[in-house]
Amino acid sequence: MEKLKIRGGRRLVGEVRASGAKNAALPILAASLLTAHDLVLHEVPDLADVRTMLKLLEGMGVRVERSGSDVRLNAGAVTSTVAPYELVKTMRASILTLCPLAARFGHARVSLPGGCAIGARPVDQHIKGLEALGAEVEIDHGYLNVKCARLKGTRIVTDMVTVTGTENLMMAAVLAEGRTVIENAAREPEVTDLANCLIAMGAKISGAGTSTITIDGVEALGPAEHSVVPDRIEAGSFLCAAAAAKGDVLVTHCVPADLEAVIAKLREMGCSVETGADWIRLRMDSRPKAIRIRTQPHPGFPTDMQAQFMAVLALADGASQVTETIFENRFMHVPELNRLGAHILTDGNNANIEGVESLSGADVMATDLRASASLVIAALAASGESTVDRLYHLDRGYERMEEKLRALGADIERIRL
């Protein structure tokens, strides 16, 4: 068992580099199934979820070579089109293998996904889109079974904005016969990054980053090389840590345009934020101002930053409110923040935060990926010593977080019990 021990109250100062984005790397890794040729990727983060995806692909017969943040994949000799429950249960992104397998091989058997317990997150939009493209889909003993001849291009209108649904259906459409139009598509930067990788492989895609994506199917995809986009959520998490700890932090290897909603809220809280082509600098020397936040699909305020901002707002001067519109069960970090001295009450999808002047160290437990980051941020700002348990949540989405924070001056260490 591993925990983080944090002695709070130290100002964070210095420079930190954001890693490649987990939420971009996972669908791009799955996209390797679409071609028999090499796919060479750079800036692939070393995370638990990435390792799980690579293990899943290797189990299907994909050849994987890794050197640091570089990964070479070749799916020229796939031996299985099954994604077993043993791996899928730990990471819901495994569902992203469903459409590449169906599109290229005409069949797939993928376990219904697991992952963070932050809401139902059904896969009905994936199924609806595949069926519209001509596939037969059935659920059997916890597995999605797909059979199809070559998929046929069509118009798909999703009932809700879904990131993984958009990504999966985009990968199905690139090998379909004819044109596919996805309406109500997710606009997240990670969707655009997947599209850019697919285009490098020979796909014909336009409109990625908008609510309408058009794909003209091709017979086959070829070899490609691609660098994964920087992780905007990791970058935003370090900005929140600096805001909570009254620091001066420069985050490099990031895309400020992908964080416009986050930066706007940081400035509203009183932070000084400067941006360049690939960097963001935040300085904070006072208590944050109380604000209101409402999560929205991109380009609105990201749900994946809600917990981290709540940790900062726990220290704000006045009353703040956070409204969560994406997931119905994403306030599990609130009781743990309250253990650190925060005053937060939840009412349905609203969290009302009465800011306090200081937090105090305590033993807390992570409940999901972003909740774990919020607890680290709060502990960095708290007086005294804290421990954060269940680090496997943190390790799913943050690469060497304690090392990066220690380089900024944090008193933080990973302990093994």
XYZ file of N, CA and C in Angstrom, residues 24-183:
480
model
N -5.952 11.938 -24.315
C -5.650 11.899 -25.748
C -4.900 10.628 -26.100
N -3.980 10.224 -25.216
C -3.157 9.047 -25.512
C -3.982 7.777 -25.619
N -4.982 7.612 -24.750
C -5.723 6.346 -24.729
C -6.464 6.062 -26.041
N -7.257 7.002 -26.584
C -7.891 6.695 -27.876
C -6.896 6.558 -29.014
N -5.792 7.295 -28.956
C -4.790 7.196 -30.018
C -4.105 5.834 -29.971
N -3.840 5.328 -28.781
C -3.293 3.974 -28.679
C -4.263 2.954 -29.272
N -5.554 3.116 -28.968
C -6.560 2.204 -29.527
C -6.612 2.300 -31.045
N -6.321 3.494 -31.587
C -6.362 3.698 -33.038
C -5.316 2.861 -33.762
N -4.309 2.360 -33.050
C -3.305 1.505 -33.690
C -3.935 0.248 -34.276
N -5.118 -0.146 -33.751
C -5.806 -1.340 -34.255
C -6.368 -1.138 -35.659
N -6.424 0.107 -36.112
C -7.029 0.411 -37.409
C -6.105 0.151 -38.594
N -4.837 -0.119 -38.338
C -3.886 -0.297 -39.436
C -2.953 -1.470 -39.166
N -2.450 -2.057 -40.231
C -1.458 -3.130 -40.113
C -0.044 -2.563 -40.080
N 0.082 -1.256 -40.182
C 1.396 -0.605 -40.245
C 1.784 -0.013 -38.887
N 3.014 0.447 -38.794
C 3.516 1.029 -37.561
C 2.834 2.362 -37.258
N 2.523 2.552 -35.987
C 2.094 3.843 -35.472
C 3.100 4.230 -34.393
N 3.825 5.324 -34.628
C 4.861 5.782 -33.703
C 4.345 7.020 -32.984
N 4.337 6.954 -31.663
C 3.782 8.032 -30.850
C 4.845 8.608 -29.923
N 4.781 9.914 -29.738
C 5.659 10.619 -28.817
C 4.819 11.280 -27.722
N 5.470 11.608 -26.624
C 4.824 12.261 -25.475
C 3.690 11.408 -24.890
N 3.899 10.104 -24.857
C 2.927 9.205 -24.226
C 3.255 9.133 -22.731
N 2.347 9.547 -21.861
C 2.668 9.576 -20.429
C 2.762 8.172 -19.839
N 3.599 8.035 -18.822
C 3.761 6.756 -18.133
C 2.778 6.723 -16.971
N 1.570 6.236 -17.250
C 0.477 6.225 -16.290
C -0.118 4.826 -16.195
N -0.806 4.567 -15.086
C -1.426 3.256 -14.903
C -2.409 2.953 -16.029
N -3.226 3.929 -16.423
C -4.205 3.693 -17.487
C -3.523 3.400 -18.820
N -2.439 4.104 -19.093
C -1.705 3.853 -20.337
C -1.109 2.453 -20.327
N -0.538 2.055 -19.197
C 0.024 0.705 -19.100
C -1.062 -0.357 -19.267
N -2.246 -0.091 -18.727
C -3.358 -1.026 -18.897
C -3.760 -1.141 -20.358
N -3.846 -0.002 -21.053
C -4.205 -0.028 -22.475
C -3.159 -0.779 -23.286
N -1.888 -0.556 -23.002
C -0.838 -1.254 -23.733
C -0.894 -2.755 -23.470
N -1.179 -3.145 -22.232
C -1.319 -4.564 -21.901
C -2.505 -5.176 -22.637
N -3.601 -4.421 -22.716
C -4.780 -4.884 -23.443
C -4.460 -5.096 -24.916
N -3.758 -4.137 -25.525
C -3.401 -4.247 -26.943
C -2.435 -5.410 -27.185
N -1.465 -5.565 -26.278
C -0.531 -6.690 -26.419
C -1.266 -8.020 -26.340
N -2.292 -8.098 -25.481
C -3.085 -9.315 -25.376
C -3.841 -9.638 -26.652
N -4.072 -8.626 -27.480
C -4.740 -8.829 -28.767
C -3.751 -9.176 -29.876
N -2.462 -9.118 -29.570
C -1.456 -9.434 -30.580
C -0.747 -8.226 -31.149
N -1.031 -7.042 -30.613
C -0.341 -5.835 -31.081
C 1.086 -5.842 -30.535
N 2.042 -5.595 -31.412
C 3.433 -5.494 -30.971
C 3.689 -4.098 -30.419
N 4.196 -4.034 -29.199
C 4.402 -2.755 -28.511
C 5.863 -2.627 -28.127
N 6.468 -1.514 -28.515
C 7.838 -1.189 -28.108
C 7.802 0.181 -27.455
N 8.350 0.266 -26.243
C 8.312 1.540 -25.520
C 9.713 1.946 -25.097
N 10.012 3.226 -25.289
C 11.267 3.801 -24.833
C 10.967 5.193 -24.300
N 10.931 5.318 -22.981
C 10.567 6.604 -22.385
C 9.148 6.986 -22.754
N 8.991 8.165 -23.319
C 7.659 8.622 -23.716
C 7.329 8.288 -25.162
N 8.204 7.504 -25.818
C 7.960 7.082 -27.203
C 7.417 5.656 -27.224
N 6.403 5.439 -28.050
C 5.795 4.112 -28.182
C 5.622 3.793 -29.669
N 6.038 2.605 -30.057
C 5.812 2.110 -31.420
C 4.856 0.928 -31.333
N 3.764 0.985 -32.101
C 2.774 -0.083 -32.104
C 2.599 -0.628 -33.504
N 2.386 -1.934 -33.597
C 2.099 -2.554 -34.883
C 1.036 -3.632 -34.684
N -0.128 -3.422 -35.311
C -1.251 -4.354 -35.203
C -1.401 -5.178 -36.479
N -0.270 -5.515 -37.078
C -0.301 -6.290 -38.314
C -0.596 -7.755 -38.096
N -0.498 -8.213 -36.848
C -0.717 -9.641 -36.578
C -1.636 -9.809 -35.377
N -2.791 -9.166 -35.423
C -3.753 -9.274 -34.327
C -4.270 -10.705 -34.238
N -4.275 -11.249 -33.032
C -4.696 -12.634 -32.823
C -6.014 -12.750 -32.067
N -6.490 -11.634 -31.518
C -7.729 -11.669 -30.740
C -8.448 -10.338 -30.880
N -9.776 -10.408 -30.967
C -10.591 -9.189 -30.992
C -11.456 -9.116 -29.737
N -10.912 -9.636 -28.637
C -11.617 -9.659 -27.356
C -10.891 -8.759 -26.358
N -11.660 -7.895 -25.689
C -11.141 -7.089 -24.584
C -11.747 -7.653 -23.303
N -10.965 -8.415 -22.517
C -11.534 -9.171 -21.394
C -11.855 -8.295 -20.184
N -12.780 -8.767 -19.401
C -13.237 -8.056 -18.204
C -12.089 -7.779 -17.238
N -11.150 -8.696 -17.131
C -10.058 -8.559 -16.167
C -9.295 -7.256 -16.359
N -9.172 -6.784 -17.589
C -8.485 -5.526 -17.854
C -9.463 -4.359 -17.961
N -10.574 -4.579 -18.612
C -11.518 -3.494 -18.864
C -12.116 -2.962 -17.566
N -12.264 -3.823 -16.560
C -12.915 -3.402 -15.318
C -12.155 -2.288 -14.619
N -10.860 -2.168 -14.877
C -10.059 -1.154 -14.208
C -9.998 0.166 -14.968
N -10.486 0.185 -16.208
C -10.319 1.387 -17.038
C -11.386 1.428 -18.121
N -12.322 2.360 -17.998
C -13.422 2.409 -18.940
C -12.983 2.806 -20.349
N -11.799 3.417 -20.494
C -11.324 3.784 -21.831
C -11.079 2.569 -22.712
N -11.079 1.376 -22.128
C -10.932 0.159 -22.931
C -12.042 0.032 -23.963
N -13.180 0.677 -23.729
C -14.285 0.654 -24.700
C -13.847 1.235 -26.036
N -12.749 2.009 -26.038
C -12.261 2.629 -27.272
C -11.655 1.619 -28.242
N -11.489 0.371 -27.816
C -11.035 -0.658 -28.763
C -12.201 -1.232 -29.567
N -13.436 -0.971 -29.152
C -14.612 -1.592 -29.761
C -14.734 -1.240 -31.237
N -14.759 0.040 -31.542
C -14.991 0.464 -32.930
C -13.806 0.203 -33.857
N -12.554 0.406 -33.421
C -11.454 0.030 -34.311
C -11.458 -1.456 -34.679
N -11.755 -2.310 -33.702
C -11.815 -3.746 -33.988
C -12.931 -4.069 -34.970
N -14.112 -3.496 -34.724
C -15.248 -3.775 -35.606
C -14.996 -3.251 -37.015
N -14.435 -2.055 -37.111
C -14.230 -1.434 -38.423
C -13.216 -2.204 -39.265
N -12.161 -2.674 -38.623
C -11.100 -3.337 -39.402
C -11.334 -4.832 -39.572
N -11.861 -5.498 -38.531
C -11.950 -6.958 -38.574
C -13.376 -7.482 -38.735
N -14.375 -6.627 -38.540
C -15.756 -7.051 -38.722
C -16.365 -7.718 -37.508
N -15.627 -7.796 -36.425
C -16.185 -8.386 -35.200
C -15.364 -7.924 -34.003
N -16.002 -7.912 -32.843
C -15.329 -7.541 -31.596
C -16.151 -8.036 -30.426
N -15.471 -8.330 -29.338
C -16.133 -8.714 -28.087
C -15.412 -7.957 -26.971
N -16.079 -6.933 -26.443
C -15.456 -6.028 -25.475
C -16.310 -5.977 -24.218
N -15.674 -6.190 -23.086
C -16.395 -6.134 -21.809
C -16.938 -4.739 -21.559
N -18.102 -4.669 -20.936
C -18.616 -3.381 -20.510
C -17.623 -2.764 -19.538
N -17.428 -1.434 -19.608
C -16.286 -0.812 -18.925
C -16.484 -0.575 -17.443
N -15.326 -0.369 -16.772
C -15.299 0.036 -15.372
C -14.652 1.404 -15.271
N -13.764 1.610 -14.270
C -13.099 2.890 -14.094
C -13.622 3.633 -12.902
N -13.446 4.954 -12.899
C -13.853 5.767 -11.745
C -15.359 5.713 -11.528
N -15.761 5.649 -10.273
C -17.187 5.592 -9.927
C -17.752 6.994 -9.763
N -17.767 7.762 -10.864
C -18.241 9.149 -10.775
C -19.531 9.345 -11.564
N -20.205 8.282 -11.886
C -21.462 8.405 -12.608
C -21.665 7.216 -13.524
N -22.859 7.115 -14.069
C -23.212 5.946 -14.872
C -22.418 5.873 -16.171
N -22.304 6.987 -16.881
C -21.549 7.061 -18.136
C -21.863 5.873 -19.049
N -23.099 5.755 -19.505
C -23.489 4.595 -20.312
C -22.831 4.605 -21.685
N -22.818 3.421 -22.320
C -22.205 3.286 -23.642
C -23.279 3.211 -24.728
N -24.497 3.654 -24.417
C -25.579 3.523 -25.391
C -25.323 4.321 -26.663
N -24.618 5.455 -26.564
C -24.351 6.246 -27.765
C -23.363 5.543 -28.693
N -22.423 4.802 -28.120
C -21.508 3.996 -28.933
C -22.306 2.950 -29.718
N -23.217 2.272 -29.013
C -24.018 1.218 -29.640
C -24.925 1.805 -30.720
N -25.591 2.906 -30.391
C -26.493 3.546 -31.350
C -25.749 3.928 -32.624
N -24.557 4.488 -32.490
C -23.781 4.899 -33.654
C -23.314 3.722 -34.487
N -22.836 2.664 -33.813
C -22.392 1.476 -34.542
C -23.536 0.842 -35.326
N -24.703 0.778 -34.694
C -25.863 0.208 -35.389
C -26.260 1.060 -36.584
N -26.158 2.379 -36.457
C -26.464 3.261 -37.585
C -25.483 3.036 -38.736
N -24.256 2.643 -38.402
C -23.248 2.360 -39.428
C -23.399 0.968 -40.031
N -24.352 0.181 -39.511
C -24.648 -1.120 -40.096
C -24.204 -2.322 -39.300
N -23.712 -2.109 -38.086
C -23.252 -3.235 -37.270
C -24.399 -3.849 -36.485
N -24.247 -5.121 -36.149
C -25.157 -5.797 -35.231
C -24.485 -5.831 -33.859
N -25.186 -5.318 -32.862
C -24.601 -5.234 -31.518
C -25.540 -5.916 -30.527
N -24.984 -6.777 -29.704
C -25.760 -7.389 -28.629
C -24.938 -7.408 -27.347
N -25.633 -7.364 -26.219
C -24.981 -7.453 -24.920
C -25.209 -8.861 -24.374
N -24.117 -9.538 -24.060
C -24.187 -10.938 -23.647
C -23.244 -11.167 -22.473
N -23.817 -11.457 -21.292
C -23.022 -11.762 -20.102
C -21.975 -10.688 -19.814
N -22.390 -9.422 -19.914
C -21.492 -8.327 -19.575
C -20.545 -7.913 -20.676
N -20.722 -8.450 -21.861
C -19.863 -8.120 -23.000
C -20.686 -7.497 -24.122
N -20.061 -6.585 -24.849
C -20.623 -6.067 -26.097
C -20.076 -6.905 -27.245
N -20.958 -7.551 -27.982
C -20.567 -8.331 -29.147
C -20.989 -7.587 -30.403
N -20.043 -7.372 -31.301
C -20.302 -6.638 -32.539
C -19.942 -7.509 -33.732
N -20.843 -7.542 -34.705
C -20.581 -8.214 -35.975
C -20.993 -7.278 -37.101
N -20.206 -7.256 -38.180
C -20.558 -6.393 -39.315
C -19.747 -6.790 -40.539
N -20.297 -6.457 -41.700
C -19.499 -6.436 -42.915
C -18.822 -5.070 -42.914
N -18.419 -4.571 -44.063
C -17.837 -3.226 -44.041
C -18.918 -2.223 -43.635
N -18.573 -1.371 -42.699
C -19.526 -0.374 -42.216
C -19.877 0.594 -43.324
N -21.091 1.155 -43.260
C -21.587 2.094 -44.265
C -21.737 3.478 -43.646
N -21.201 4.475 -44.330
C -21.299 5.847 -43.853
C -22.738 6.296 -43.684
N -22.971 7.132 -42.683
C -24.326 7.590 -42.390
C -24.245 8.881 -41.583
N -25.399 9.428 -41.236
C -25.468 10.591 -40.357
C -25.830 10.122 -38.963
N -25.040 10.525 -37.988
C -25.243 10.128 -36.590
C -25.456 11.385 -35.759
N -26.548 11.415 -35.036
C -26.818 12.525 -34.113
C -26.847 11.932 -32.706
N -25.851 12.235 -31.899
C -25.808 11.679 -30.549
C -26.827 12.392 -29.662
N -27.387 11.656 -28.711
C -28.388 12.214 -27.806
C -27.771 13.140 -26.771
N -26.470 13.003 -26.582
C -25.749 13.813 -25.604
C -24.329 14.002 -26.115
N -23.646 15.010 -25.588
C -22.250 15.202 -25.954
C -21.418 14.183 -25.199
N -20.756 13.298 -25.925
C -19.956 12.246 -25.316
C -18.581 12.213 -25.967
N -17.530 12.349 -25.155
C -16.173 12.394 -25.689
C -15.767 11.023 -26.227
N -15.853 9.982 -25.383
C -15.443 8.659 -25.863
C -16.362 8.161 -26.971
N -17.651 8.527 -26.910
C -18.560 8.152 -27.986
C -18.158 8.780 -29.304
N -17.838 10.069 -29.284
C -17.381 10.749 -30.502
C -16.108 10.102 -31.028
N -15.165 9.824 -30.139
C -13.885 9.235 -30.560
C -14.095 7.845 -31.145
N -14.907 7.020 -30.489
C -15.134 5.664 -30.966
C -15.793 5.665 -32.343
N -16.819 6.495 -32.501
C -17.546 6.522 -33.771
C -16.704 7.134 -34.887
N -15.845 8.055 -34.534
C -14.927 8.608 -35.532
C -13.991 7.518 -36.039
N -13.507 6.665 -35.126
C -12.618 5.573 -35.551
C -13.367 4.528 -36.365
N -14.643 4.305 -36.061
C -15.435 3.382 -36.882
C -15.612 3.931 -38.287
N -15.851 5.225 -38.390
C -16.201 5.842 -39.676
C -15.031 5.951 -40.640
N -13.789 5.990 -40.116
C -12.659 6.226 -41.023
C -12.473 5.079 -42.007
N -12.935 3.870 -41.655
C -12.825 2.730 -42.578
C -14.171 2.340 -43.187
N -15.209 3.128 -42.916
C -16.532 2.833 -43.480
C -16.597 3.234 -44.952
N -17.555 2.661 -45.641
C -17.772 3.009 -47.055
C -18.643 4.265 -47.135
N -18.101 5.311 -47.752
C -18.876 6.533 -47.922
C -18.635 7.533 -46.801
N -19.539 8.498 -46.731
C -19.389 9.640 -45.812
C -20.206 9.444 -44.546
N -19.584 9.762 -43.420
C -20.267 9.774 -42.126
C -20.210 11.188 -41.562
N -21.332 11.646 -41.044
C -21.395 12.944 -40.384
C -21.846 12.717 -38.948
N -21.026 13.145 -37.992
C -21.366 13.030 -36.566
C -21.815 14.394 -36.072
N -23.084 14.486 -35.693
C -23.643 15.730 -35.165
C -23.662 15.673 -33.635
